[in-house]
Amino acid sequence: MTMLEVKDLHASVAGTKILKGLDLTIQPGEIHCIMGPNGSGKSTLSRVLAGHEDYEVNDGLVTYRGMSLLDMEAHERAREGYFLAFQYPVEIPGVSGMQFLRASVNAIRKHHGLEELDAMDLMGVFREKAKLVDLDLNSLKRSVNEGFSGGEKKRNEMFQMAVLEPRMCVLDEIDSGLDIDALKIVANTVNTMRSPERSTLIITHYQRLLEYIVPDYVHVMFDGRIVKSGGKELAHKLEAEGYGWIEQNEQMVV
Amino acid sequence: MIEVMEQTELYLGAEITRGPAWSTERRQSARKRFRELGVPHGRQESWRFTNPRKITALEAVPAAAEGVANLTAERVAEYLLPDTAWSLVFDNGIFRADLSSRDGMPEGVHIEPLASGEPAELGDIENSHAFTTLNDAMWTDGVSVRVDDGVVVEGLIQFIFTGDGDGGTPAVHTRNLIKLGAGAKLNLVESYRGRGVYWTNAVTDVDLGENAELTHFFQQLESEQACHTSRFRVTQSPASTLNTHNLLIGGDLARRDIDIALVGEGAHAGIDGLYVVHDTQLSDMHITVDHAVPECTSEQYIKGILDNKSRGVFCGRVIVAQDAQKTDARQTNRNLLLSDDAHVNTMPQLEIYADDVKCAHGATTGQLDRDALFYLQSRGVDEVAARDLLLFAFANELIDRLPSEGIREHAEAFLEHRFHSARQLGE
Ligand SMILES: Nc1ncnc2c1ncn2[C@@H]1O[C@H](COP(=O)(O)OP(=O)(O)O)[C@@H](O)[C@H]1O
Ligand SMILES: [Mg+2]
């Protein structure tokens, strides 16, 4: 079964059209990468697919593992294994990382008819996953993302992804503002979790992360559409030549 | 609707003699003063945002001195906190020795029902706050506690006051007197509970000796058809400490007045408050902290959660006298509105006459953070559970500061009940 199929997706926010007929197909086990200049709509795509209420879908179809994704509420998508690592992870004062993950893990388990895990069981899971992302478990006592540096926040996102073991992982600019060590942690998480049942969509502005994660496909997004797709060599071309040539091509088409 | 004059007489009742003989003269002058002041109304400055009409509309009559014996041991058991060591229970203002437990009270602690105990010094009658004046005239009973110098009471003492609207609408006037000697320490809980329609009008006066320390938990969990007015007046000697935690959840209209007089150098007053209201409830907190002398500190930390058409009123006044140098006074009021129809009036009032002081105040009113809600939803938590989690997070800071594990658990359980499907807290 196809993991994710986006067909002619049109979406707007606050009355402005952002996505203008986007197509994308991802098969299980594949890693895709979307690159594109700032403002081309990459984050919008990730949020529309996650079910953010601020975005209005004007047209198109999204099928996620045989289900009509756009008919599902945000929490239902998550429970079915759709995961978005946020470009700007939200701070939640007063809710500890532990409480947050406990609520999340158990909501998802319950949905699948599994027993809820108590604090002890959860700690077991956390301990194992913490190693993967080099996370200090004590940090889970602190409020979610509050007072964490940009890099630490991204690490928290990777930890959540490792714990929740989603089917479809979408990473929105996970690499922005990361130093080389943090970048390697992200890459290590994605590579370790790579499996025939899981797909990953990496959204990025730079080619840097792709030195550590080898994508199966690279897409270029421009003005709300995928305008070019190819293998990983496309990323190198973008790195070397910038987005200018895409822009020129687009203008010629218009 | 009855006339204002009639209302005044309704509140004062027919009987002239009430309570112990030593209180008669004081009651007489209070009756006279209450007639002069009259029943409060919405055009008075202090009732500008809290129209007392809901109280007067109850047409509550003075609870009968002999009382009704409706309160059962089962209900008292439900009201007791897990770590309560001693309890004094009152039903519609009448002491219930049979439901109270005072055994094994440490030496140096003198605790007795006010009406049947030693003559007490209640001070001057209230001159301007009419419901306190009415209490001066009409109190039926309450607790008198005296702790001798240097006596530290480890166990928790809980006062339970219940209102019962079964068979009439009583006005229950409760009066408590708490006096801590130099270096004395006491942990106290005041619980207000009830069922049906009634009016609680309570006054608690506290006198803290030098270096004395009072930890006070005020639990206002009245019936939602009832009205509640209460006054908490504290006078603090040098280096004394007050920490009062106020959980205000019940009542159709509830107003709490807290007046702290810092009259001894180096005294500290910490006032925490959490009001959680819904439907058409109104919760009002009026706090006055009077820094009369140098080097005292005070912190007011008040939060409110308001749903549906509920209303909140917060008036926090800090007065720093000219001589009160090195004062450190803080005040925070944060409100979370869960509905477009909920409303808060928050009024900080700083009157500072000294120059070498630190005073900080802040007030915020906002809604639940939509980004945080979406973040939780994107992790599989449904909207209702996500909301509950965020509400708990907002309240948690104050819950964490509650004085004991048992009190925290009880408060959490109550909030959980209120936010129904909320997730278990902890870790
Ligand atoms: N909530 C919003 N309200 C108004 N405009 C928005 C909102 N979110 C995004 N946009 C606009 O949509 C366009 C695409 O933004 P975005 O999806 O963040 O692009 P990218 O992630 O590719 O940089 C931008 O022009 C941005 O200003
Ligand atoms: Mg973006």
Coordinates of C-alpha atoms and ligand atoms in Angstrom, one line a residue, chain A residues 13 18 37-44 47 55, ligand 1:
Chain A
V13 CA -4.1 30.5 4.9
I18 CA -0.1 29.0 -0.7
P37 CA 13.4 28.7 -1.4
N38 CA 12.0 30.4 1.7
G39 CA 8.3 31.1 1.4
S40 CA 7.6 28.4 -1.2
G41 CA 5.1 26.7 1.1
K42 CA 7.1 23.8 2.6
S43 CA 6.0 24.4 6.2
T44 CA 2.5 25.0 5.0
R47 CA 1.1 21.6 8.6
Y55 CA -5.1 26.1 6.9
Ligands
LIG1 N1 -0.3 31.7 9.3 C1 0.0 32.4 8.2 N2 -0.7 33.6 7.9 C2 -0.4 34.2 6.7 N3 0.5 33.9 5.9 C3 1.2 32.7 6.1 C4 1.0 31.9 7.3 N4 1.8 30.9 7.2 C5 2.5 31.0 6.1 N5 2.2 32.1 5.4 C6 2.8 32.5 4.1 O1 2.8 31.4 3.3 C7 3.9 31.4 2.5 C8 4.6 30.1 2.6 O2 5.1 30.0 3.9 P1 5.8 28.6 4.5 O3 5.0 27.5 4.2 O4 6.3 28.9 5.8 O5 7.1 28.5 3.5 P2 8.5 27.8 3.7 O6 8.4 26.8 4.8 O7 8.7 27.2 2.4 O8 9.5 28.9 4.0 C9 4.8 32.6 3.0 O9 4.6 33.6 2.0 C10 4.2 33.0 4.3 O10 4.3 34.3 4.5

